[in-house]
C-alpha positions as a printed NumPy array, in Angstrom:
array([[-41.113,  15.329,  -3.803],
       [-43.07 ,  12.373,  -5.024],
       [-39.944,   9.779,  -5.569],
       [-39.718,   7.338,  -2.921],
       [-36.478,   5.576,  -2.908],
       [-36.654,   4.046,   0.588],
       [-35.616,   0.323,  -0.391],
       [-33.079,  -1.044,  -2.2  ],
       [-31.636,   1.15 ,  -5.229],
       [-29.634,  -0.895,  -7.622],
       [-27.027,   1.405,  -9.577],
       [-26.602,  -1.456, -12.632],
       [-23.48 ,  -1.954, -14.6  ],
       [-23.479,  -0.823, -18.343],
       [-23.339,  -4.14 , -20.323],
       [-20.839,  -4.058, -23.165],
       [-20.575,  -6.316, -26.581],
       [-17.406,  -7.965, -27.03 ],
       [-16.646,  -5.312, -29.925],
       [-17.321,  -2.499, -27.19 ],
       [-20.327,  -0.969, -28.089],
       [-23.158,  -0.446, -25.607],
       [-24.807,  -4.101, -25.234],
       [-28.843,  -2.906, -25.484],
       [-29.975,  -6.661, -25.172],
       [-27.743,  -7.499, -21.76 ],
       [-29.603,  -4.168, -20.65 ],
       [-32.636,  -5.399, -21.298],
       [-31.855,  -8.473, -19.537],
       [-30.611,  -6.536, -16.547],
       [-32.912,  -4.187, -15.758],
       [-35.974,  -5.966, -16.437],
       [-34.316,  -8.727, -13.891],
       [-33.56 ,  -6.01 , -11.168],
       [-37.024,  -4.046, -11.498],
       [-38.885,  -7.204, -10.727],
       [-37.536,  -7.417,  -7.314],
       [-39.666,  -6.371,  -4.688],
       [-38.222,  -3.794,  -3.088],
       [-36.16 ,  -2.524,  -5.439],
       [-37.423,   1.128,  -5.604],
       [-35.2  ,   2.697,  -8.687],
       [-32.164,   2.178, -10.746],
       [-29.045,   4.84 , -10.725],
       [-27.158,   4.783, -14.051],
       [-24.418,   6.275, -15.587],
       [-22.884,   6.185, -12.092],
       [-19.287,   4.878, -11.137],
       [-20.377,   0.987, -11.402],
       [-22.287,   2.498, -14.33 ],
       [-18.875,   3.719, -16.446],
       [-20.639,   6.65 , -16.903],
       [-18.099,   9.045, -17.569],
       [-16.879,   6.651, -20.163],
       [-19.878,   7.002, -22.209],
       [-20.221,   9.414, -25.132],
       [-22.942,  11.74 , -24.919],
       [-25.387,  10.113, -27.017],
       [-24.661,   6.731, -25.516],
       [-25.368,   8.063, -21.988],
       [-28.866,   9.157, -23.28 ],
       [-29.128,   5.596, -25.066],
       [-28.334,   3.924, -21.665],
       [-31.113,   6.067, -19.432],
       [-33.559,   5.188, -22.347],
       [-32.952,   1.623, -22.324],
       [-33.071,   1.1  , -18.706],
       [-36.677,   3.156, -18.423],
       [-37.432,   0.7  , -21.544],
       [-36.405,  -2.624, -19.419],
       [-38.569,  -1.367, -16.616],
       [-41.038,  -0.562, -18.817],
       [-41.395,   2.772, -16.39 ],
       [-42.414,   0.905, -13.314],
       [-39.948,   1.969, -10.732],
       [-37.868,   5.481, -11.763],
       [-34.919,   5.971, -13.47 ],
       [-31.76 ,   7.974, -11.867],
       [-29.009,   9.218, -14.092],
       [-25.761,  10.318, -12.531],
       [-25.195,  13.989, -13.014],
       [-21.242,  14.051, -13.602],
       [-20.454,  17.685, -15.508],
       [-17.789,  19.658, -14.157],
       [-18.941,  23.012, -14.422],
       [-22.639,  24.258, -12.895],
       [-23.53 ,  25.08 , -16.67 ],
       [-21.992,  21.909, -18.627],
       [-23.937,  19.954, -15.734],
       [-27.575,  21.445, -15.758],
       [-27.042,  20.905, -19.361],
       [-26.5  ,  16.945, -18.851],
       [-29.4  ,  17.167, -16.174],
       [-31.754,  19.063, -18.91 ],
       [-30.816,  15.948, -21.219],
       [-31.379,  13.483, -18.917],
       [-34.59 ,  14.114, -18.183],
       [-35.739,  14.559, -21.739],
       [-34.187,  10.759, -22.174],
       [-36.597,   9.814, -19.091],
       [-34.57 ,  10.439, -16.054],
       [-37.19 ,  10.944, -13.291],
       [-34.033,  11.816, -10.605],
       [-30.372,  13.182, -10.954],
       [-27.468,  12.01 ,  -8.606],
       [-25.434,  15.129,  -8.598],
       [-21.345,  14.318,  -8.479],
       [-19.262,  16.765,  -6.779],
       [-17.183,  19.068,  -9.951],
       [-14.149,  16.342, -10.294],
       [-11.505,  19.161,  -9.749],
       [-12.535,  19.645,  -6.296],
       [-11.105,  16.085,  -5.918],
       [ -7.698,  17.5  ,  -5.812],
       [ -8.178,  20.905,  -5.242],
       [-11.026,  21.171,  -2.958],
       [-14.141,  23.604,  -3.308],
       [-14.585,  27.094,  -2.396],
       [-17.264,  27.583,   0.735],
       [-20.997,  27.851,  -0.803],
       [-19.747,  26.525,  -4.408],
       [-21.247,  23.035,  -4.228],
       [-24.587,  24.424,  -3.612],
       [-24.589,  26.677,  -6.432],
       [-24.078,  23.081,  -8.636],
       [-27.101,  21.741,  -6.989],
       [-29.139,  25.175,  -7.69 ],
       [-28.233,  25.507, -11.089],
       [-28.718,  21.993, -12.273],
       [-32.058,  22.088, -10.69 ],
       [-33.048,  25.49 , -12.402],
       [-31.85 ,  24.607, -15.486],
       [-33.685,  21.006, -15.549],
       [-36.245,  20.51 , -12.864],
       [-34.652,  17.001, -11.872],
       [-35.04 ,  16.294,  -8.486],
       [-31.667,  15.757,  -6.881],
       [-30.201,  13.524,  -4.769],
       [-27.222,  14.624,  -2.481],
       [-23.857,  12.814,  -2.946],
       [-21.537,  13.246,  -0.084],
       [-17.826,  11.545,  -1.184],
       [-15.116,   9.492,   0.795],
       [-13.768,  11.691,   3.735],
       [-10.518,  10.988,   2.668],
       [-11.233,  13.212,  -0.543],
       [-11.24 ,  17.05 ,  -1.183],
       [-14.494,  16.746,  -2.605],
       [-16.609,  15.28 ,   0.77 ],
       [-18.541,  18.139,   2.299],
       [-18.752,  19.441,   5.704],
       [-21.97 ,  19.106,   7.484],
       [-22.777,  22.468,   7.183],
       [-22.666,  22.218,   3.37 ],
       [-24.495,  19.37 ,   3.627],
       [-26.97 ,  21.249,   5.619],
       [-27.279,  23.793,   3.194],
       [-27.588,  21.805,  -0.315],
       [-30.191,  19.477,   1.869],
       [-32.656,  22.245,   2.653],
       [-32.546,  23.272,  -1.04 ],
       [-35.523,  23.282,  -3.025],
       [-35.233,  20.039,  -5.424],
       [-32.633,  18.207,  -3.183],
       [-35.029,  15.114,  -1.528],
       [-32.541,  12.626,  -0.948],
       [-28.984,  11.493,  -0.019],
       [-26.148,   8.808,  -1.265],
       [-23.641,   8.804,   2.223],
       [-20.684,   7.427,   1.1  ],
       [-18.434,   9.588,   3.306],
       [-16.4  ,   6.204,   4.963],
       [-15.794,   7.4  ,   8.574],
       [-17.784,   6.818,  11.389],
       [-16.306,   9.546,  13.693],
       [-18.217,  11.898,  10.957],
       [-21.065,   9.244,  10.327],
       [-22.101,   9.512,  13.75 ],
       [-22.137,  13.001,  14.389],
       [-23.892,  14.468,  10.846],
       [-26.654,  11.948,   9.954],
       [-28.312,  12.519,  13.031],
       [-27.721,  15.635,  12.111],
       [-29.247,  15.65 ,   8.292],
       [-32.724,  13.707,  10.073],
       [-32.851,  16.462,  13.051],
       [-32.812,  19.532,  10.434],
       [-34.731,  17.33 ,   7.809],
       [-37.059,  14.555,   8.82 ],
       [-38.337,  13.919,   5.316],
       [-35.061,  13.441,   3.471],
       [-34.167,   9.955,   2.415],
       [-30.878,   8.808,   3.71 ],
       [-29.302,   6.176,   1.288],
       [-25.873,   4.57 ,   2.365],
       [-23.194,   3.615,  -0.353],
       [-20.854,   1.757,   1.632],
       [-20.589,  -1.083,  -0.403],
       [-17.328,  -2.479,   0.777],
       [-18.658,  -2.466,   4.557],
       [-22.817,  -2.228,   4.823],
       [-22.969,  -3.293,   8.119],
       [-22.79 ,  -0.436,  10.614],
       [-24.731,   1.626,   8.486],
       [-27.779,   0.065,   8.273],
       [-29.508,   1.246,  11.378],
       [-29.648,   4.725,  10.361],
       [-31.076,   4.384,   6.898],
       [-33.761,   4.335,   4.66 ],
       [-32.428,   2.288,   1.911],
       [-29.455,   1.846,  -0.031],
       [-27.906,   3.237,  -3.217],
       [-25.407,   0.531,  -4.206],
       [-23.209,  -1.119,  -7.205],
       [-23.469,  -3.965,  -4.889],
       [-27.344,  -3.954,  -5.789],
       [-26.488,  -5.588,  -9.025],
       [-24.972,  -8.834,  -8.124],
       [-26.809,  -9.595,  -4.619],
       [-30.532,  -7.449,  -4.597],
       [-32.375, -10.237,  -3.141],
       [-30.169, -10.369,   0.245],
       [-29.631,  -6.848,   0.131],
       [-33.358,  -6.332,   0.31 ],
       [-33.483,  -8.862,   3.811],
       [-30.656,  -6.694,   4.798],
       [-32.427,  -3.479,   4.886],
       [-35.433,  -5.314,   6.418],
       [-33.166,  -6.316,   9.439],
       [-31.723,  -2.736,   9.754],
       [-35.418,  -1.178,   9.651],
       [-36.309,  -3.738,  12.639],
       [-33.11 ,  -2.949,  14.451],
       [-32.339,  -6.838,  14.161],
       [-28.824,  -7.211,  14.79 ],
       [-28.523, -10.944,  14.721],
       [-30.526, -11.165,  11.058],
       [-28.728,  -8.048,   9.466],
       [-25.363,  -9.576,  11.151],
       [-26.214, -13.267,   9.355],
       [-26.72 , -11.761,   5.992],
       [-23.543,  -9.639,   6.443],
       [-21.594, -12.776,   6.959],
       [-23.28 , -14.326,   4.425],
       [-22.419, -12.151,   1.925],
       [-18.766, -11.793,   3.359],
       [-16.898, -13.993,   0.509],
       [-18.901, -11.983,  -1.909],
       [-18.043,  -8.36 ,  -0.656],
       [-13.968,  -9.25 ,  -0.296],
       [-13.632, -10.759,  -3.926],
       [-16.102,  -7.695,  -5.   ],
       [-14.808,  -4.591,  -2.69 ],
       [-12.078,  -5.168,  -0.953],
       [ -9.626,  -5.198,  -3.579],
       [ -6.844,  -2.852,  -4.659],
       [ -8.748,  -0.437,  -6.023],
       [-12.212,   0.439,  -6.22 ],
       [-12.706,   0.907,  -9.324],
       [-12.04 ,  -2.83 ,  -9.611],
       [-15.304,  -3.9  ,  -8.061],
       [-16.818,  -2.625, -11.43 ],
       [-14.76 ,  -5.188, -13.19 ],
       [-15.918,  -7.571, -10.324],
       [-19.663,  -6.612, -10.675],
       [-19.858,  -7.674, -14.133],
       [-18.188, -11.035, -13.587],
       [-20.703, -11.661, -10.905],
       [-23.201, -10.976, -13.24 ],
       [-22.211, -13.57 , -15.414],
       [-22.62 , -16.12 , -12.436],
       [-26.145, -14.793, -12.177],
       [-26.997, -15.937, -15.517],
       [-27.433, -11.999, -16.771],
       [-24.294, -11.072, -18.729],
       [-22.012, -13.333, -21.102],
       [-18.456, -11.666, -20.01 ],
       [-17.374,  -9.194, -18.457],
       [-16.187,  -6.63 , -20.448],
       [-15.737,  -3.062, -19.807],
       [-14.344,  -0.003, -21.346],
       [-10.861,   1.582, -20.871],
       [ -9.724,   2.561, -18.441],
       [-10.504,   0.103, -16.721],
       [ -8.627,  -2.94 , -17.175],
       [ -9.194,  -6.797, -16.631],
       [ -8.876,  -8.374, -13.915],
       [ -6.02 , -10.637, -13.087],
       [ -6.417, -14.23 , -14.145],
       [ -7.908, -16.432, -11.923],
       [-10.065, -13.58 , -10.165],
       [-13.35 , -14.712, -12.233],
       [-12.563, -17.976, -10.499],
       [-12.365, -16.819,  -7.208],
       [-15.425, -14.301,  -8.21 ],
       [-17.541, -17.649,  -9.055],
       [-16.396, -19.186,  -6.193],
       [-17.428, -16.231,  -3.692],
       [-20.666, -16.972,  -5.028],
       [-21.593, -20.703,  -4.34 ],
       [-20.155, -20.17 ,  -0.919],
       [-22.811, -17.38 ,  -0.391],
       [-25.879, -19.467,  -1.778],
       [-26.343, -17.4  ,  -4.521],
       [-27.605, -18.764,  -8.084],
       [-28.457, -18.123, -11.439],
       [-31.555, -16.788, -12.216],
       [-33.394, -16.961, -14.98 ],
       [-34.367, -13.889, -17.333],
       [-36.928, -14.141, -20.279],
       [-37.162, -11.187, -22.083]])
């Protein structure tokens, strides 16, 4: 696999109007912003942060189209592969990449969230989808306190697949952290490990080759330095940026629920300079009064500013 996403991989809100629809100028705004950062090596849309599932088919297609547009193709475009069967899935994969997707980030089958997967089912998504389409495929290993996270051996399996080059690790418990990325880089040397622990980057940022992050929208520049620090093994400078950013991550992350931070990310964009409001699409709600506020405030604390965005 060509794609190189060691760095700092943005997955960028979907702008809405005030009316609702998909806002194509805020996009514009957006991504052009993001993929003029130096090391920022893609952009994942259509993701959680993304609202992806929210989208109706042709808007998802819109979305990857626009975003390739804003980077005017400089740095590739991932689109979140979020079907629930194998067949309904490669079908969305087949799409994407006729919109301009140049990688997939395959979502575990949503029922398995409950229900939990049969042995050897998960890699039959990830062979299908890549038979189908011929995206390359990025594995996405869930929350360990889900039915959908995978054992390592799974893990193991979908990893040495052909099409599979990369990782998201979002699986949230170090016991397991500890014991199957070593793993993953002992059976694989070449496959890019990407964390997604966007409510607590810290302790994973030794082990990695990048990041794959909502928090990339609101904060690229310092996540950037932060990788840096965890590629040097710098403690002290990936410790200062963490605390930093600390007021940023608790009015973003730590809330009730994370679905919230999506809310939060699009609020912090308007701080930046990059959206208007923050509007998003049912069901997702508003935030409670105030929290833009506190949002705002998070920010100035942090040293963060507006930037500015011709386009």
């Amino acid at each position: 696999m060509t794609l190189d996403l060691r760095g700092l991989n943005p997955a960028p809100v979907t702008p809405f109007t005030t009316d609702g629809t998909v806002d194509f100028d805020a996009i514009q705004r957006l991504g052009s912003w993001l993929g003029s950062i130096e090391g920022v090596k893609s952009l994942t849309v259509l993701g959680h942060a993304g609202e992806g599932t929210f989208l109706t088919q042709d808007e998802q297609l819109a979305v990857i189209r626009a975003f390739r547009e804003a980077v005017d193709s400089r740095i590739p475009i991932v689109a979140g592969i979020t079907g629930e069967g194998n067949k309904v899935a490669a079908l969305e994969a087949k799409r994407a990449v006729d919109a301009g997707a140049s990688a997939g980030l395959v979502y575990p089958s949503h029922g398995w969230l409950r229900f939990g997967y049969q042995d050897g089912a998960p890699q039959t998504r990830y062979a299908d989808i890549y038979e189908e389409s011929g995206l390359p495929l990025i594995l996405f290993q869930y929350p360990d306190n889900t039915k959908a996270t995978y054992n390592l051996d799974t893990q193991l399996e979908i990893a040495g697949q052909e099409g599979v080059f990369a990782t998201k690790n979002g699986v949230r418990n170090m016991k397991r952290w500890y014991t199957e990325i070593p793993a993953l880089r002992a059976a694989y040397p070449d496959l890019q490990i990407l964390s997604c622990h966007d409510e607590y980057l810290l302790p994973t940022m030794f082990d990695v080759d990048g990041l794959l992050v909502g928090y990339g929208n609101i904060a690229p520049e310092l996540l950037v330095d932060l990788i840096a620090a965890g590629r040097a093994h710098d403690y002290d400078a990936a410790h200062a940026i963490h605390e930093r950013l600390l007021p940023v991550t608790k009015n973003v992350y730590h809330r009730g629920s994370h679905m919230e931070g999506t809310v939060a990310l699009k609020w912090g964009l308007v701080h930046r300079g990059i959206l208007d409001h923050a509007t998003v699409r049912t069901p997702l709600l508003p935030l409670a009064p105030g929290a833009d506020a506190e949002i705002f405030a998070a920010f100035e604390s942090a040293g963060i500013e507006k930037v500015g965005v011709t386009v």
